[in-house]
Each structure stands twice: as C-alpha cells, then as structure tokens.
Coordinates of C-alpha atoms and ligand atoms in Angstrom, one line a residue:
M23 CA -8.3 -11.2 -14.3
Q24 CA -7.9 -9.0 -17.4
I25 CA -6.1 -5.8 -18.1
A26 CA -5.8 -3.7 -21.3
V27 CA -2.2 -3.0 -22.4
S28 CA -0.6 -1.0 -25.2
A29 CA 0.3 -3.8 -27.6
C30 CA 3.9 -2.6 -28.1
L31 CA 4.6 -3.2 -24.4
L32 CA 3.7 -6.9 -25.0
G33 CA 6.5 -7.0 -27.6
E34 CA 4.2 -6.8 -30.7
P35 CA 6.2 -5.2 -33.5
I36 CA 3.7 -2.5 -34.2
R37 CA 5.4 0.8 -33.4
Y38 CA 5.9 3.3 -36.2
D39 CA 9.2 1.6 -37.2
K40 CA 7.9 -2.0 -36.8
S41 CA 9.6 -2.4 -33.5
G42 CA 8.1 -3.5 -30.2
Q43 CA 9.0 -2.4 -26.7
R44 CA 8.4 -5.4 -24.5
D45 CA 8.1 -4.6 -20.8
K46 CA 9.4 -7.5 -18.8
F47 CA 7.4 -6.6 -15.6
I48 CA 4.2 -7.0 -17.6
T49 CA 5.1 -9.9 -19.8
D50 CA 7.1 -12.0 -17.3
K51 CA 5.5 -11.1 -13.9
L52 CA 2.0 -9.8 -14.3
S53 CA 1.3 -12.3 -17.0
K54 CA 1.2 -15.1 -14.3
Y55 CA -1.9 -13.5 -12.8
M56 CA -3.7 -11.8 -15.6
T57 CA -4.5 -11.9 -19.3
F58 CA -3.9 -9.0 -21.6
I59 CA -6.2 -7.2 -24.0
P60 CA -3.8 -5.5 -26.4
F61 CA -4.7 -2.3 -28.2
C62 CA -2.9 0.0 -30.7
P63 CA -5.0 2.9 -32.1
E64 CA -2.1 4.0 -34.4
N65 CA -1.7 0.6 -36.0
L66 CA -5.4 0.4 -36.5
A67 CA -5.5 3.8 -38.1
F68 CA -2.3 3.8 -40.2
G69 CA -0.9 0.3 -40.3
T70 CA 2.8 -0.5 -39.5
P71 CA 5.3 0.8 -40.4
R72 CA 4.0 4.4 -40.6
Q73 CA 4.9 8.0 -40.3
T74 CA 5.1 9.4 -36.8
I75 CA 2.4 11.7 -35.8
R76 CA 2.3 14.9 -33.7
I77 CA -0.5 16.6 -31.8
L78 CA -0.9 20.3 -32.5
L79 CA -3.0 22.6 -30.4
E80 CA -5.0 24.9 -32.7
E81 CA -7.1 27.4 -30.9
G82 CA -7.4 25.0 -28.0
H83 CA -8.4 22.1 -30.2
K84 CA -6.3 19.0 -30.7
R85 CA -5.4 18.3 -34.3
V86 CA -3.2 15.4 -35.4
Y87 CA -0.7 15.6 -38.3
T88 CA 1.8 13.3 -39.8
V89 CA 5.3 14.7 -39.1
F90 CA 6.8 14.4 -42.6
S91 CA 3.9 14.9 -45.0
H92 CA 1.9 17.1 -42.6
E93 CA -1.4 15.4 -43.5
D94 CA -4.3 16.1 -41.1
V95 CA -5.1 12.6 -39.7
T96 CA -7.3 13.7 -36.8
Q97 CA -10.4 12.0 -38.0
K98 CA -8.6 8.7 -38.8
I99 CA -7.0 8.4 -35.4
N100 CA -10.2 9.5 -33.6
N101 CA -12.1 6.7 -35.4
A102 CA -9.4 4.2 -34.5
M103 CA -9.5 5.2 -30.9
E104 CA -13.3 4.8 -30.7
E105 CA -12.9 1.3 -32.1
E106 CA -10.1 0.4 -29.7
L107 CA -12.1 1.7 -26.8
S108 CA -15.2 -0.3 -27.7
K109 CA -12.9 -3.3 -28.0
I110 CA -11.5 -3.0 -24.5
I111 CA -14.8 -2.2 -22.8
R112 CA -16.3 -5.5 -24.2
H113 CA -13.9 -7.2 -21.8
E114 CA -14.2 -7.1 -18.0
I115 CA -10.9 -5.3 -17.6
C116 CA -9.7 -4.1 -14.2
G117 CA -6.9 -1.9 -15.3
I118 CA -4.9 -0.3 -18.2
I119 CA -1.2 0.0 -18.8
L120 CA -0.2 2.5 -21.4
K121 CA 3.1 3.1 -23.3
S122 CA 4.7 6.4 -22.1
K123 CA 5.6 9.3 -24.4
S124 CA 3.5 8.1 -27.3
P125 CA 1.1 10.7 -29.0
S126 CA -1.7 8.2 -28.4
C127 CA -0.8 6.3 -25.2
G128 CA 1.4 8.6 -23.0
L129 CA 0.0 9.4 -19.6
G130 CA 1.1 12.9 -18.8
S131 CA 4.2 12.3 -20.9
T132 CA 3.0 13.1 -24.4
K133 CA 4.4 16.2 -26.1
Y134 CA 2.0 18.7 -27.5
Y135 CA 2.9 21.5 -29.9
T136 CA 1.6 24.7 -31.3
K137 CA 2.7 26.0 -34.7
E138 CA 5.7 27.7 -33.1
M139 CA 6.9 25.6 -30.3
G140 CA 6.4 22.7 -27.8
E141 CA 3.4 23.1 -25.5
G142 CA 4.6 20.8 -22.7
K143 CA 3.5 17.3 -21.8
K144 CA 0.0 16.0 -21.3
D145 CA -2.1 12.9 -21.7
G146 CA -1.9 11.2 -25.1
L147 CA -5.1 11.0 -27.2
F148 CA -6.0 7.4 -26.3
A149 CA -4.9 7.9 -22.7
S150 CA -7.3 10.9 -22.3
T151 CA -10.1 8.9 -24.0
C152 CA -9.6 6.1 -21.5
K153 CA -9.4 8.4 -18.5
A154 CA -12.7 10.1 -19.6
Y155 CA -14.4 6.7 -19.9
F156 CA -13.1 4.9 -16.8
K157 CA -13.4 6.9 -13.5
D158 CA -11.3 6.0 -10.5
F159 CA -9.8 3.2 -12.5
P160 CA -6.3 1.7 -12.3
I161 CA -4.5 3.4 -15.2
E162 CA -0.7 3.8 -15.4
E163 CA 2.1 4.1 -18.0
E164 CA 4.9 1.6 -17.9
A165 CA 7.6 4.2 -17.3
R166 CA 6.1 5.2 -14.0
L167 CA 5.9 1.6 -12.9
I168 CA 9.7 1.5 -12.7
D169 CA 9.3 3.4 -9.5
P170 CA 8.8 0.7 -6.8
W171 CA 6.3 2.9 -4.8
L172 CA 4.1 3.6 -7.8
R173 CA 4.3 0.0 -8.9
E174 CA 3.2 -1.3 -5.5
N175 CA 0.3 1.2 -5.3
F176 CA -0.8 0.4 -8.9
V177 CA -0.7 -3.4 -8.5
M178 CA -2.5 -3.1 -5.1
Q179 CA -5.2 -1.0 -6.8
L180 CA -5.5 -3.5 -9.7
F181 CA -6.2 -6.4 -7.3
A182 CA -8.5 -4.4 -5.1
Y183 CA -10.4 -3.2 -8.1
Y184 CA -10.7 -6.8 -9.3
D185 CA -12.1 -7.7 -5.9
T186 CA -14.8 -5.0 -6.2
M187 CA -15.8 -6.4 -9.6
Q188 CA -16.3 -9.9 -8.0
L189 CA -18.2 -8.4 -5.1
E190 CA -20.5 -6.4 -7.4
K191 CA -21.2 -9.5 -9.5
N192 CA -21.8 -12.0 -6.7
I193 CA -23.0 -10.2 -3.6
T194 CA -26.4 -11.2 -2.2
K195 CA -26.4 -10.1 1.4
V196 CA -25.2 -7.3 3.7
S197 CA -23.0 -9.7 5.7
E198 CA -20.8 -10.2 2.6
L199 CA -20.3 -6.4 2.3
I200 CA -19.4 -6.3 6.0
A201 CA -16.9 -9.1 5.5
F202 CA -15.4 -7.3 2.5
H203 CA -15.1 -4.0 4.4
T204 CA -13.6 -5.7 7.4
S205 CA -10.9 -7.4 5.3
Y206 CA -9.9 -4.1 3.7
K207 CA -9.9 -2.1 6.9
F208 CA -6.2 -1.5 7.2
L209 CA -5.6 -1.1 3.5
L210 CA -8.2 1.6 3.4
Q211 CA -6.8 3.3 6.4
S212 CA -3.4 3.4 4.8
K213 CA -4.9 5.3 1.9
H214 CA -7.4 7.7 3.5
E215 CA -8.6 7.4 7.1
K216 CA -11.7 9.7 6.6
N217 CA -12.9 7.7 3.6
Y218 CA -12.5 4.5 5.6
R219 CA -14.9 5.9 8.2
L220 CA -17.3 7.1 5.5
L221 CA -17.3 3.7 4.0
G222 CA -18.1 2.2 7.4
N223 CA -21.1 4.6 7.5
I224 CA -22.3 3.4 4.1
V225 CA -22.1 -0.2 5.3
A226 CA -24.0 0.7 8.5
N227 CA -26.7 2.2 6.3
H228 CA -28.3 4.4 8.9
A229 CA -30.4 6.1 6.1
Q230 CA -31.9 2.6 5.3
L231 CA -31.2 2.9 1.6
A232 CA -32.0 0.0 -0.8
F233 CA -29.3 -2.7 -0.9
T234 CA -28.4 -1.9 -4.5
D235 CA -27.9 1.8 -3.6
V236 CA -25.7 0.9 -0.7
I237 CA -23.5 -1.3 -2.9
H238 CA -23.3 1.4 -5.5
D239 CA -22.3 4.1 -3.0
Y240 CA -19.8 1.8 -1.3
L241 CA -18.1 0.7 -4.5
A242 CA -17.9 4.2 -5.8
L243 CA -16.1 5.5 -2.7
F244 CA -14.0 2.4 -2.3
R245 CA -12.7 2.7 -5.8
K246 CA -11.9 6.4 -5.3
T247 CA -10.1 5.5 -2.1
I248 CA -7.9 2.8 -3.4
A249 CA -6.9 5.1 -6.2
I250 CA -5.1 7.3 -3.6
K251 CA -1.4 6.7 -3.3
S252 CA -0.4 5.7 0.2
K253 CA 2.4 7.5 2.2
I254 CA 5.1 6.0 4.4
S255 CA 3.7 8.0 7.4
K256 CA 0.2 6.5 6.9
T257 CA 1.6 3.0 6.4
V258 CA 3.6 3.4 9.7
N259 CA 0.4 4.5 11.5
V260 CA -1.4 1.4 10.3
L261 CA 1.5 -0.9 11.3
E262 CA 1.4 0.6 14.8
H263 CA -2.3 0.2 14.9
M264 CA -1.9 -3.5 13.9
A265 CA 0.8 -3.9 16.5
G266 CA -1.8 -2.7 19.0
F267 CA -3.9 -5.7 18.4
L268 CA -1.0 -7.9 19.5
K269 CA -0.1 -6.0 22.7
H270 CA -1.8 -8.5 25.0
E271 CA -0.2 -11.5 23.3
L272 CA 3.4 -10.5 22.9
S273 CA 6.2 -10.6 25.5
S274 CA 8.0 -7.3 26.2
I275 CA 10.9 -8.4 24.0
E276 CA 8.6 -9.3 21.1
K277 CA 6.9 -5.9 21.4
I278 CA 10.3 -4.1 21.4
E279 CA 11.4 -6.2 18.4
L280 CA 8.2 -5.4 16.5
H281 CA 8.4 -1.6 17.1
T282 CA 12.1 -1.6 16.2
H283 CA 11.0 -3.2 12.8
I284 CA 8.4 -0.6 12.2
K285 CA 10.9 2.2 13.0
A286 CA 13.4 0.7 10.7
F287 CA 10.8 0.7 7.9
Q288 CA 10.0 4.3 8.7
E289 CA 13.7 5.2 8.4
E290 CA 13.9 3.2 5.2
T291 CA 16.5 0.8 6.4
I292 CA 14.3 -2.3 5.9
P293 CA 11.6 -3.0 3.3
L294 CA 7.9 -3.2 4.1
I295 CA 7.8 -6.9 3.5
A296 CA 10.0 -7.5 6.6
V297 CA 7.5 -5.8 8.9
M298 CA 4.5 -7.4 7.2
N299 CA 6.0 -10.9 7.5
T300 CA 6.6 -10.3 11.2
I301 CA 3.1 -9.1 11.9
E302 CA 1.6 -11.9 9.8
F303 CA 3.7 -14.5 11.7
L304 CA 2.8 -13.2 15.1
A305 CA -0.9 -12.9 14.2
K306 CA -1.0 -16.5 13.0
E307 CA 1.0 -17.7 16.0
H308 CA -1.5 -16.0 18.4
H309 CA -4.6 -17.0 16.2
I310 CA -5.7 -13.4 15.6
H311 CA -7.7 -14.1 12.5
Y312 CA -8.9 -10.5 12.2
L313 CA -5.3 -9.5 11.7
F314 CA -3.8 -12.1 9.4
E315 CA -6.9 -12.1 7.2
Q316 CA -6.4 -8.4 6.4
K317 CA -5.9 -7.6 2.7
F318 CA -3.2 -5.0 3.8
L319 CA -0.9 -8.0 4.6
N320 CA -1.5 -9.7 1.3
P321 CA -3.1 -7.4 -1.2
Y322 CA -1.7 -9.4 -4.2
P323 CA 0.2 -12.6 -4.7
K324 CA 3.4 -12.6 -2.5
S325 CA 5.5 -13.9 -5.4
L326 CA 5.2 -10.4 -7.1
A327 CA 7.5 -9.3 -4.3
L328 CA 6.6 -5.6 -4.6
R329 CA 7.3 -4.8 -1.0
S330 CA 10.9 -6.0 -1.1
S331 CA 12.4 -2.7 -2.2
I332 CA 13.4 -0.1 0.4
Q333 CA 12.3 2.7 -2.0
E334 CA 8.8 1.3 -2.1
G335 CA 7.6 3.6 0.7
K336 CA 7.1 7.4 0.2
Ligands
LIG424 S1 2.4 3.4 -27.9 FE1 0.3 3.0 -28.3 S2 0.0 3.7 -30.4 FE2 2.2 3.6 -30.1 S3 2.7 1.5 -30.9 FE3 2.3 1.3 -28.7 S4 0.2 0.7 -28.5 FE4 0.5 1.5 -30.6

C-alpha cells in the first residue's frame, strides 16, 4: 500500500531553511502498513535552502513571488508541480498527506494575499493540483490528523480506497462484488444510508448493464461515500442495528450490557473500541459470521488503535 506524502513530514531536511518537520504518526505508525512516495515541489523548483514564497491574487489569477526579492516564480513552481504530480501518479497511491500552511502543500490552510492585504486561507498550489486530479480520493493535511475523529475517518478511507483498488484489479465475477458490498454494509451505512442503498441497486444491476459498467458505477459511488465523514449519531444507529442481529442469541443481561455500552459511547464516556470489541466478541461467540466479518469492526489494523480516544466520535 502506497501513499504520497510531503517530504518534509518524513523528516527530510528540505524546507526553505533546510529543516524537516517529521510527523511521528506518519513515520512511526503508518509506516508499518504503507510505503511513502515523497514529493516537494518547492525543493524541485528552487532547491534548499531557498527564499520563502507567497501567493498573490492578481485579478483572480494566482501569481507566486519570492518574499524578499519579489521575483515572479510562477512558471518555475508550476513546472515543478507538474513534474511532482506525474511522479506520484506513476505509483499506485491510495492517498496523499500534505504539510499544512505551506504555500504549496497546505490544504485549506495556505495564506493568500493581494497587493494590499491577506486574502484568507485556501488550498496551496500543489494541494489544489492534487485535488483537481484525484476525485473522491483520501487527501488530508497532517495538522488536521491531530484530531482523533478526522484521523480515524481518514485512515478508514485510506484502507477502504486500497480495497477498491484491489477489487478493481482482480475482480472477475459478480459474486466477488456482492461479497465486497456485504462486507462493507455497516461501514457504508455509518457514512451515508441512502448511498448504501444506491450501491445495493448497482450491485443488483436491474438495468442489466455490462459488468465493467457496473464495477465502474459501483466504485465511483463507493469512493464518494467513504469520503464522507461519519457522525456519532450515525455510528450509534449502526451499532444498534448490529446489536439487533444478536437479539436472539443474547441473554437479557447481555442485551442490557451491550445497550449500556452503546449509550456510554453516545455520551462520550467510553471510546468506540470498547463497544466494537464487545460486538465482535459476541458475534464470534455466537458464530454470526455476517457480523464479525464486517469491515466496520476492523476497517484497518487494530494496532493503529484509532478508536481508543473518547474524542474520536463527532
Ligand atoms: S511543505 Fe511541501 S513544499 Fe514545503 S517543504 Fe514540505 S513538501 Fe516541500
């Protein structure tokens, strides 16, 4: 599994002042499950160390200037971005992590200017290039990944996106699409109930489309759906729905215990992992494969421990 990452976040000393900005979550945790394709359009355009740059809006057009010598370097940085984009698309990446606040890499956190004043924060130059090229793709900046809820959603999206890439490459028959859709049922419902149903309709293929069209339509809507951030209320609905599958197997005390767990998660007094573990344990004990094989219970390796924070639900 490969993702593209702003090289400074990997600790490479290529920021304007020759420093790096290693992000431990990426280098120490994600690195166990994925390899990184580093990029740095500014290093490619100007080398390191270099003058800082600033984006000026001139009659609605973005122009890029060096801050001290006020040289127009728009063309140079545009060329470097094109090169970096073609480098990362040569790899089968399933996500991008960008460095916040940088003129190139910030995602909604880059300062823009007009001649007179600041113009607010938007996407950096390379961030907007990536967003234009990759649709419904996992893209985040490292600063937002400090938030446990955004981090959980992003990593879930990364792994689900990777699964879609594998499916797209290897699928040969409809039964594999059905199995895929079934395993993602609760995760999709936690994102967008209506889209989950629409995806079911695509799989059912009442219009009798060609298999390749079905796959294409399914993957497009699936990727759009997993890009939606879940909410604590939707997660609670899904947990209750899962508990419903256990109602004939559990004793009354077990049922009360499970609902108390779900309520405690809803009230943010216990983390999601506690409820998930209970449901997974009960599903295994009662041999309900349909439940414990759900991606919703294990959307990424458990050791990432992203559901252990109480603030992870919103
Ligand atoms: S933020 Fe982007 S452009 Fe700046 S040093 Fe990091 S990778 Fe390079």
